[in-house]
CSV table of C-alpha atoms in Angstrom, one decimal:
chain,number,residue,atom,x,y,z
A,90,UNK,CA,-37.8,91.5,60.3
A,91,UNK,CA,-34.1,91.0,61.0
A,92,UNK,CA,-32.0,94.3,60.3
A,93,UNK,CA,-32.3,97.9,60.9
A,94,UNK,CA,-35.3,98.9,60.1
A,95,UNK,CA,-37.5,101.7,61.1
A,96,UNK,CA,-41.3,101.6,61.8
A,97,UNK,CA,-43.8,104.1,61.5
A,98,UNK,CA,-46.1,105.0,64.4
A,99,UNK,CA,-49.3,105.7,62.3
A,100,UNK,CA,-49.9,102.7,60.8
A,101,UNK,CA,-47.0,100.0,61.8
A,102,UNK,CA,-45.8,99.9,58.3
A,103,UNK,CA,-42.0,98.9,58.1
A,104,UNK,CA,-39.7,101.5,56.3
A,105,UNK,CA,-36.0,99.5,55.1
A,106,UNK,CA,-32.8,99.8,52.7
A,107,UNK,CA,-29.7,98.4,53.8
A,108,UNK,CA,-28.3,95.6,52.3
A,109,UNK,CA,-29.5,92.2,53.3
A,110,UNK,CA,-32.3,93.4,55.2
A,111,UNK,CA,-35.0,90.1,55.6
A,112,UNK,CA,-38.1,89.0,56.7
A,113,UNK,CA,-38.8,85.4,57.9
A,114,UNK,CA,-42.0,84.1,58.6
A,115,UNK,CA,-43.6,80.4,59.0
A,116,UNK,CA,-47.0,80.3,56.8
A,117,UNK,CA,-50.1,78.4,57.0
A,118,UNK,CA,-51.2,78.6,53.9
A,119,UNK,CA,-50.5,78.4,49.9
A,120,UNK,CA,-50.2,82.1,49.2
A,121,UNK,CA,-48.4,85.2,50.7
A,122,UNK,CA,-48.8,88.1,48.8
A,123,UNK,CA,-46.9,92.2,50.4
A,124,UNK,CA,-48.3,95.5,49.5
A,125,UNK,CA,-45.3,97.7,49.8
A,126,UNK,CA,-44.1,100.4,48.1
A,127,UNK,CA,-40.5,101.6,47.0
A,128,UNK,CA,-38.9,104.6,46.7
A,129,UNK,CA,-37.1,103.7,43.4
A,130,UNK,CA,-36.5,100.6,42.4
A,131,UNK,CA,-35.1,97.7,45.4
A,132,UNK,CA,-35.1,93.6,44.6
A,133,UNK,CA,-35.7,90.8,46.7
A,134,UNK,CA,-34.9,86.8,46.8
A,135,UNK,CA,-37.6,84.7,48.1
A,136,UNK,CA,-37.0,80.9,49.6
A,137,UNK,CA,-39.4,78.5,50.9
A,138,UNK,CA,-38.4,75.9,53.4
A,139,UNK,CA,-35.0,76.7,52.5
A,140,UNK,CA,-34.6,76.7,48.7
A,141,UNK,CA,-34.2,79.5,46.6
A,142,UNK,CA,-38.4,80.3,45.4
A,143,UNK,CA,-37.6,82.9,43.0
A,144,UNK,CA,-37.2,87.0,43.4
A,145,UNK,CA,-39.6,90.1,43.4
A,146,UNK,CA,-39.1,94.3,42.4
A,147,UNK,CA,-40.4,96.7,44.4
A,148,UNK,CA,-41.2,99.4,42.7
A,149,UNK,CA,-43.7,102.5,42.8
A,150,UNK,CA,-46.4,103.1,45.5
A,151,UNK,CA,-48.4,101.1,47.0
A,152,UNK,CA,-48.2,97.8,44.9
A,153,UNK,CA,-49.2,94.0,45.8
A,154,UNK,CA,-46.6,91.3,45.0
A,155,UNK,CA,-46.8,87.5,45.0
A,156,UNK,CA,-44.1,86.5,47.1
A,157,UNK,CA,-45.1,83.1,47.2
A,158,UNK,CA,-48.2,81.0,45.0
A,159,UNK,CA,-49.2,77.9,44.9
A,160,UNK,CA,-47.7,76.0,47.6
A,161,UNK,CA,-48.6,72.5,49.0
A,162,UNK,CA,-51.0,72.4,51.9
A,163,UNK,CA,-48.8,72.8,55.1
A,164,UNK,CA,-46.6,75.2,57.1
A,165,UNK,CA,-44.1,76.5,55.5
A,166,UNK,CA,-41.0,78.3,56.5
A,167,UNK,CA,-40.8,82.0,53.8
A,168,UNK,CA,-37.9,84.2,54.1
A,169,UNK,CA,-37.6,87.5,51.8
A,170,UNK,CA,-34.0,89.1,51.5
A,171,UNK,CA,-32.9,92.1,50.2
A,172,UNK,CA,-31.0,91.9,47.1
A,173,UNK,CA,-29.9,95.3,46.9
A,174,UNK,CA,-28.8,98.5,48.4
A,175,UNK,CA,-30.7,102.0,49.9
A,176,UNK,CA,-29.7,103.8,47.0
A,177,UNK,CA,-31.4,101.6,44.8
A,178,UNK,CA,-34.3,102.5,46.6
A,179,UNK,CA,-35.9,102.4,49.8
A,180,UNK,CA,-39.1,100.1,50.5
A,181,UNK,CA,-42.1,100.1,52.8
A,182,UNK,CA,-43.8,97.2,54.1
A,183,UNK,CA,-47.0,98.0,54.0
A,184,UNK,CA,-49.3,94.9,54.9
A,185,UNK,CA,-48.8,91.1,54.4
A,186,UNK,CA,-51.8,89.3,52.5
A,187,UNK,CA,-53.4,85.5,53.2
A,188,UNK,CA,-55.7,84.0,51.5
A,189,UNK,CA,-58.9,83.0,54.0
A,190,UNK,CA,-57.9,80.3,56.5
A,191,UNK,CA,-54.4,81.3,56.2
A,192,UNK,CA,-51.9,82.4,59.1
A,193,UNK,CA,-48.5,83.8,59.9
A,194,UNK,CA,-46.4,83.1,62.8
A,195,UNK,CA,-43.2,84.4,63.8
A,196,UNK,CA,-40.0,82.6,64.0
A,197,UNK,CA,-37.3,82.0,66.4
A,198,UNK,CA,-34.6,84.0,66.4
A,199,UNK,CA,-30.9,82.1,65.7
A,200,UNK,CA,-28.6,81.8,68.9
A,201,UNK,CA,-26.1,83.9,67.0
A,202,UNK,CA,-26.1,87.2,65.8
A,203,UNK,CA,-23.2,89.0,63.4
A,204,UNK,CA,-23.0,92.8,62.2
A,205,UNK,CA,-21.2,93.9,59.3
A,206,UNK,CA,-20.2,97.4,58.2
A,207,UNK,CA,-18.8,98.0,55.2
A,208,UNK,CA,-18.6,99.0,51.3
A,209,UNK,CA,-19.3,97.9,47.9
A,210,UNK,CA,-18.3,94.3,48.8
A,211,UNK,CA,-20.6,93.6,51.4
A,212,UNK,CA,-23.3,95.4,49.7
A,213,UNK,CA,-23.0,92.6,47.0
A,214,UNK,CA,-22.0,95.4,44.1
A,215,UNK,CA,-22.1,93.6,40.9
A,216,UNK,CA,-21.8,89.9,42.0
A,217,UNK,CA,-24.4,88.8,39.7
A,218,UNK,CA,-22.7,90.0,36.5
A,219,UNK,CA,-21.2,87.8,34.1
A,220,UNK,CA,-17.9,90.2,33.3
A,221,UNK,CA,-16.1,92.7,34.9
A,222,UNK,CA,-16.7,95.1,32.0
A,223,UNK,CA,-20.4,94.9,32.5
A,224,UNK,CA,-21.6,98.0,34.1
A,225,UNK,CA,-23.5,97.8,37.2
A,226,UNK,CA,-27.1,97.6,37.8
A,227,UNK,CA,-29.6,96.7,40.4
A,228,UNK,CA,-30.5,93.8,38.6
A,229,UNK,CA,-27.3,92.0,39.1
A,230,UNK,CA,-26.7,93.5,43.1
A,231,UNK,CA,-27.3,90.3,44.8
A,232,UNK,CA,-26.4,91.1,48.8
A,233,UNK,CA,-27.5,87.0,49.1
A,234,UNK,CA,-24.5,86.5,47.1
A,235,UNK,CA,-22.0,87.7,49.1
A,236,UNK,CA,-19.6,87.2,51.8
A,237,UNK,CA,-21.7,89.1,54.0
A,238,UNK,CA,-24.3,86.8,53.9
A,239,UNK,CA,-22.6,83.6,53.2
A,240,UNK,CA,-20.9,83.5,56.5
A,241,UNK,CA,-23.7,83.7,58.7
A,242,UNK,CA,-25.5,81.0,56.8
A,243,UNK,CA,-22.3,78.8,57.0
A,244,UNK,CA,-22.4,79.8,61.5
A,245,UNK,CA,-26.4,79.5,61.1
A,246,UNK,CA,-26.6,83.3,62.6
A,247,UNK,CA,-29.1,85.9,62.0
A,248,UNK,CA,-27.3,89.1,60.7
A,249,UNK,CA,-27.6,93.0,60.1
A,250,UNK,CA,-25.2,94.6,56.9
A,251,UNK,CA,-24.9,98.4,57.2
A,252,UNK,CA,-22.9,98.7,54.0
A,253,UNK,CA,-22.9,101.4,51.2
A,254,UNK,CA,-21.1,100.9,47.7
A,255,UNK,CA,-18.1,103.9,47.4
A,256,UNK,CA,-18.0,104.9,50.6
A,257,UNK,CA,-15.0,105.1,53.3
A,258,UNK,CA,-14.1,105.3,57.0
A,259,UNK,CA,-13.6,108.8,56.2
A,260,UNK,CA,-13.2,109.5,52.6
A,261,UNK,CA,-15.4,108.2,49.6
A,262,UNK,CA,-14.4,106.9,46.2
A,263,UNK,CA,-13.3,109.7,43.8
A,264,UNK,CA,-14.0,112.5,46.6
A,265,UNK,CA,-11.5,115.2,45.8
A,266,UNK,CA,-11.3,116.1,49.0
A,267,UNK,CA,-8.9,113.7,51.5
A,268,UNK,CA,-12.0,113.8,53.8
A,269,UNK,CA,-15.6,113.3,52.5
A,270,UNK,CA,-18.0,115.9,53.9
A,271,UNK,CA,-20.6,113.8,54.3
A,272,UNK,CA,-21.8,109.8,53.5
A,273,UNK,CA,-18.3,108.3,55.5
A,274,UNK,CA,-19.0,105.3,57.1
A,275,UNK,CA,-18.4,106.7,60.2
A,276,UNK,CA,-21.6,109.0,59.9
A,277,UNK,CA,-23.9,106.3,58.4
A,278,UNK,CA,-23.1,103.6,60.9
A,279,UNK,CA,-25.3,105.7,63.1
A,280,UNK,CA,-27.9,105.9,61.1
A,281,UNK,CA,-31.5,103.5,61.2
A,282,UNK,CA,-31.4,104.0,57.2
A,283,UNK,CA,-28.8,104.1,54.3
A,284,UNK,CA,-30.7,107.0,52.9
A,285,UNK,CA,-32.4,109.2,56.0
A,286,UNK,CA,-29.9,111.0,57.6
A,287,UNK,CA,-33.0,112.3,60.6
A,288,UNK,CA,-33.4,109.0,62.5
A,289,UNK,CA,-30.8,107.3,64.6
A,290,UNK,CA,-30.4,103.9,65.6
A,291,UNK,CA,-30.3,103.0,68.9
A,292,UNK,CA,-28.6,100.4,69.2
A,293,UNK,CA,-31.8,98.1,71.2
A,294,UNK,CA,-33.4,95.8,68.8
A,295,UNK,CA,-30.3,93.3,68.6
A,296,UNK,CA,-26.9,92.8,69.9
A,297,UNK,CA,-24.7,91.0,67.8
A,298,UNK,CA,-21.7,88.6,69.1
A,299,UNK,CA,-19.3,89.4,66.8
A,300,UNK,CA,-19.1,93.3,64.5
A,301,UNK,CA,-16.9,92.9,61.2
A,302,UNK,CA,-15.4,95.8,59.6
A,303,UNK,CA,-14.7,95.7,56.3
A,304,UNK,CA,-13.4,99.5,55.0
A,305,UNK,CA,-10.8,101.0,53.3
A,306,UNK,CA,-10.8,100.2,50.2
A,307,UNK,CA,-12.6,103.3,49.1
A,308,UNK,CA,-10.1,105.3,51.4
A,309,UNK,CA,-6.9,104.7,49.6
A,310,UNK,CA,-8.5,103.9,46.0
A,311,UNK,CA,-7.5,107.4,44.5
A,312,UNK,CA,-5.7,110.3,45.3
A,313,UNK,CA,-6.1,111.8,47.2
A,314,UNK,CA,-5.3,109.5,50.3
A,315,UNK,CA,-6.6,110.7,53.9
A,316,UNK,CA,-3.5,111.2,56.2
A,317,UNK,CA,-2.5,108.2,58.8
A,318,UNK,CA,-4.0,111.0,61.8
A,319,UNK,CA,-7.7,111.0,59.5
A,320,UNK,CA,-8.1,107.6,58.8
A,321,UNK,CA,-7.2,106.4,62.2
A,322,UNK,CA,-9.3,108.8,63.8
A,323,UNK,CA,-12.4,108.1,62.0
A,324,UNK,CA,-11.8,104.3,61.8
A,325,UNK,CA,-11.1,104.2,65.8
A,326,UNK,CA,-14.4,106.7,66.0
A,327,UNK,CA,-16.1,103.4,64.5
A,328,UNK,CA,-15.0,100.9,66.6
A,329,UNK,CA,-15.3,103.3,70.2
A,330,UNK,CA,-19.2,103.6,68.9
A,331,UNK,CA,-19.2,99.8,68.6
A,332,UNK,CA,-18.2,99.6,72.1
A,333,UNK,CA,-19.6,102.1,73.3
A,334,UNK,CA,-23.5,100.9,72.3
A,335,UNK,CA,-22.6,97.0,72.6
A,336,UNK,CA,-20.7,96.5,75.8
A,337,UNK,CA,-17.0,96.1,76.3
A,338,UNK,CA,-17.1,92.6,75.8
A,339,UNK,CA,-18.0,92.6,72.0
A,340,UNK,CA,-15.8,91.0,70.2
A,341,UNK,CA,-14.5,93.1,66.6
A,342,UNK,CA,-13.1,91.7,63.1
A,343,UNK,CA,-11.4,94.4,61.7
A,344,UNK,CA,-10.9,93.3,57.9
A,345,UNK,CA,-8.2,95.0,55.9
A,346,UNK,CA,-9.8,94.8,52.5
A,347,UNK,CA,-7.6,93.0,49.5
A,348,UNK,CA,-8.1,96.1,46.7
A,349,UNK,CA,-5.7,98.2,49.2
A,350,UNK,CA,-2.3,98.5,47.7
A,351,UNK,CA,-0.8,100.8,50.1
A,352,UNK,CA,1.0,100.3,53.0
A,353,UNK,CA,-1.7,101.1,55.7
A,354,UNK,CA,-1.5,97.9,58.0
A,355,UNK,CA,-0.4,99.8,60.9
A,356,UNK,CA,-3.1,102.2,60.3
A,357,UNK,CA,-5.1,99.7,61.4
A,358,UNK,CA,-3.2,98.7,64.3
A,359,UNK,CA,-3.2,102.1,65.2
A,360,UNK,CA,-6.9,102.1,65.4
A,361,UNK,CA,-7.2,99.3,68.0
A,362,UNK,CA,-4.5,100.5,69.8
A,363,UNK,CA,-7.0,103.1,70.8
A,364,UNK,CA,-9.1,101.1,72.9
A,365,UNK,CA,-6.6,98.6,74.8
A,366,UNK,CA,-8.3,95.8,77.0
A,367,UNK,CA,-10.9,95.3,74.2
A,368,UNK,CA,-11.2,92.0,71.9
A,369,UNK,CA,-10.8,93.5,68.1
A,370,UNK,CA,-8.7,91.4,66.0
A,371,UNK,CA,-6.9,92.2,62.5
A,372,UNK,CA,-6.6,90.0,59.4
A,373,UNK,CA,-5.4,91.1,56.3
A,374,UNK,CA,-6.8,90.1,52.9
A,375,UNK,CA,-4.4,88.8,49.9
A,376,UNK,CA,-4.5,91.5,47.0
A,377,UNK,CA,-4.0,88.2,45.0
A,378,UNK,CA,-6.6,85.5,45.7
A,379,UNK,CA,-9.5,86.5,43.4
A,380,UNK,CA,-9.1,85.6,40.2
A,381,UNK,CA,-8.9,88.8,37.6
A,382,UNK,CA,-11.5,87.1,35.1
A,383,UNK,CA,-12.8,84.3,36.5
A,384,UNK,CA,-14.0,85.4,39.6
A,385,UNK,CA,-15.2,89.3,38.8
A,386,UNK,CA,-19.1,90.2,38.2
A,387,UNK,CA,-19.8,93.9,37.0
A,388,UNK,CA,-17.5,96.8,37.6
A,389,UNK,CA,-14.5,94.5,38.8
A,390,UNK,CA,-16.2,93.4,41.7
A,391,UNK,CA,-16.3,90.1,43.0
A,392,UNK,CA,-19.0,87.9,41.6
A,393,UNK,CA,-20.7,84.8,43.5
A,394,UNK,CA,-17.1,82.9,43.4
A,395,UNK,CA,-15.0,85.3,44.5
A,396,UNK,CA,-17.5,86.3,47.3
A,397,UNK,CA,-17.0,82.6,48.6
A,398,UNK,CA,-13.3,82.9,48.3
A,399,UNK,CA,-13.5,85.6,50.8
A,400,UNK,CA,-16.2,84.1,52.7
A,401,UNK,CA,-13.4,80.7,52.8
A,402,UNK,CA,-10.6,83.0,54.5
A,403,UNK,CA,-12.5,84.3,56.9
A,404,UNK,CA,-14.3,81.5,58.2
A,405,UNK,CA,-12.0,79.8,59.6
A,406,UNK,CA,-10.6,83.1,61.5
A,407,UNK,CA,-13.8,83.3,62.7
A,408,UNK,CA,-14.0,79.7,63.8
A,409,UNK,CA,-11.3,79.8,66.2
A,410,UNK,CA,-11.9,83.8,67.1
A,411,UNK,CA,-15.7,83.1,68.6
A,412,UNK,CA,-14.9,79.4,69.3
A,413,UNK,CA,-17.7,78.6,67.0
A,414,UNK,CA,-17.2,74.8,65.4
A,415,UNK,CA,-16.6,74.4,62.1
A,416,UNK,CA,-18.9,71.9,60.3
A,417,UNK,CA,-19.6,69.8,57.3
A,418,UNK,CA,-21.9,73.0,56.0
A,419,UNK,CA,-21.2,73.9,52.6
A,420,UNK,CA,-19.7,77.7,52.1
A,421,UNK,CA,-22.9,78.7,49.6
């Protein structure tokens, strides 16, 4: 299970919320079926030897899913991903299910590992809907969908997403205060879960080659704005834990999201100016390279297109950042 995650000592069940969170395993067998249980209501996409095999709710306690029926006799690679967010609902992994004869084995990790911390847009708010007026629900969250996720499937890299719709460096969307008393990305980055503020990760179970940052968004979105001092301080607290539990050698993407109309680019320079000798780089996204209607799921937010477009600037930034090739790979 690739992620944070958190399991529990009694029983070895696996407790998980954040965004993207997944499970790969290679089956011997024609079934695979998961008692779990869920805290509220969390969804999950399901592939089988790399095409898309449907999706699954969790939901309730103690419940037994199909993830997979009916397969052809053989191994088979399974991966279950985490559509949507921990406040949609936290889920358990209780037990995984074969039919008799059948057998699990775990699979290799990927020679590249990226981290991304962020909002609404690496969550995959919304990227499923068909308008930007249509609300938001976890139905149409789709983490799978979303830049977040796309580029380490383009770089073939395993991945972790700590990202929390509405939520800031320092200050959260609509918080009337100019810093948010608690839920700031700079609190929750340290946390094992979204949604358990008790445990604390520890920064062991992987070490990523390359962190992206991708907050601020939800700073600046309404009034009022933090001050340059609060936003740099909190934003620079993020990247000196980053380097502080990863080594001084990790290498940081610091995305300066495309929804920010104010002037804050030097905020950002600020920030890294706070740890000189270390490898963070900058890249500003164009407020104008998503389409208004075309390329907006629920709520505004960037659908499945628009999600590539940003996946398409980036990669290429990344390419030459962590001298990792491009190739023929389709951006999907």
């Amino acid at each position: 299970i690739v992620g944070r995650t958190l399991t529990q000592p009694e029983d070895g069940s696996v407790r998980l919320d954040w965004s993207g969170t997944y499970a790969e395993t290679r089956l011997d067998g024609r079934e695979l079926r998961l008692r779990l249980s869920d805290s509220r209501k969390s969804y999950f996409d399901v592939t089988v030897d790399g095409k898309p095999a449907g999706k699954f709710k969790a939901a309730g306690k103690d419940t037994v899913v199909t993830v997979v029926r009916d397969l052809p006799r053989g191994i088979h690679d399974i991966s279950i991903r985490k559509r949507t967010e921990g406040e949609t609902g936290m889920t358990t992994f209780h037990e995984f299910i074969l039919p008799r004869g059948g057998s699990l084995t775990a699979t290799q990790p990927r020679s590249r590992f990226i981290e991304i911390i962020g909002n609404s847009l690496s969550a995959g708010f919304g990227t499923e809907g068909l308008d930007r007026s249509e609300p938001f629900t976890p139905e149409n969250e789709n983490c799978n969908l979303a830049y977040s996720t796309i580029i380490p499937r383009y770089f073939d890299a395993d991945y972790a997403i700590i990202a929390h719709s509405g939520r800031g460096a320092v200050r959260n969307y609509g918080d009337p205060l100019r810093i948010s008393k608690e839920g700031s990305m700079r609190r929750k980055y340290r946390q094992t879960l979204d949604e358990d503020t008790l445990h604390h990760w520890g920064f062991t179970a992987y070490r990523p080659d390359l962190v992206i940052i991708n907050l601020g968004a939800n700073d600046f979105s309404t009034e009022p704005h933090p001050y340059r001092s609060e936003f740099v301080g909190a934003y620079s607290e993020i990247l000196g834990t980053i380097i502080d539990r990863y080594g001084s050698d990790i290498k940081i993407l610091c995305v300066i999201p495309y929804a920010i109309s104010a002037p804050v680019e030097s905020y950002y320079d600020e920030a890294a100016a706070r740890h000189p000798g270390h490898d963070i780089r900058i890249i500003r996204m164009p407020q104008d390279y998503i389409n208004a209607t075309t390329d907006r799921g629920a709520v505004w937010h960037p659908n499945y297109n628009g999600q590539r477009k940003m996946a398409m600037l980036l990669i290429p930034y990344i390419s030459t950042m962590m001298d990792w090739p491009l190739t023929d790979a389709a951006v999907k």
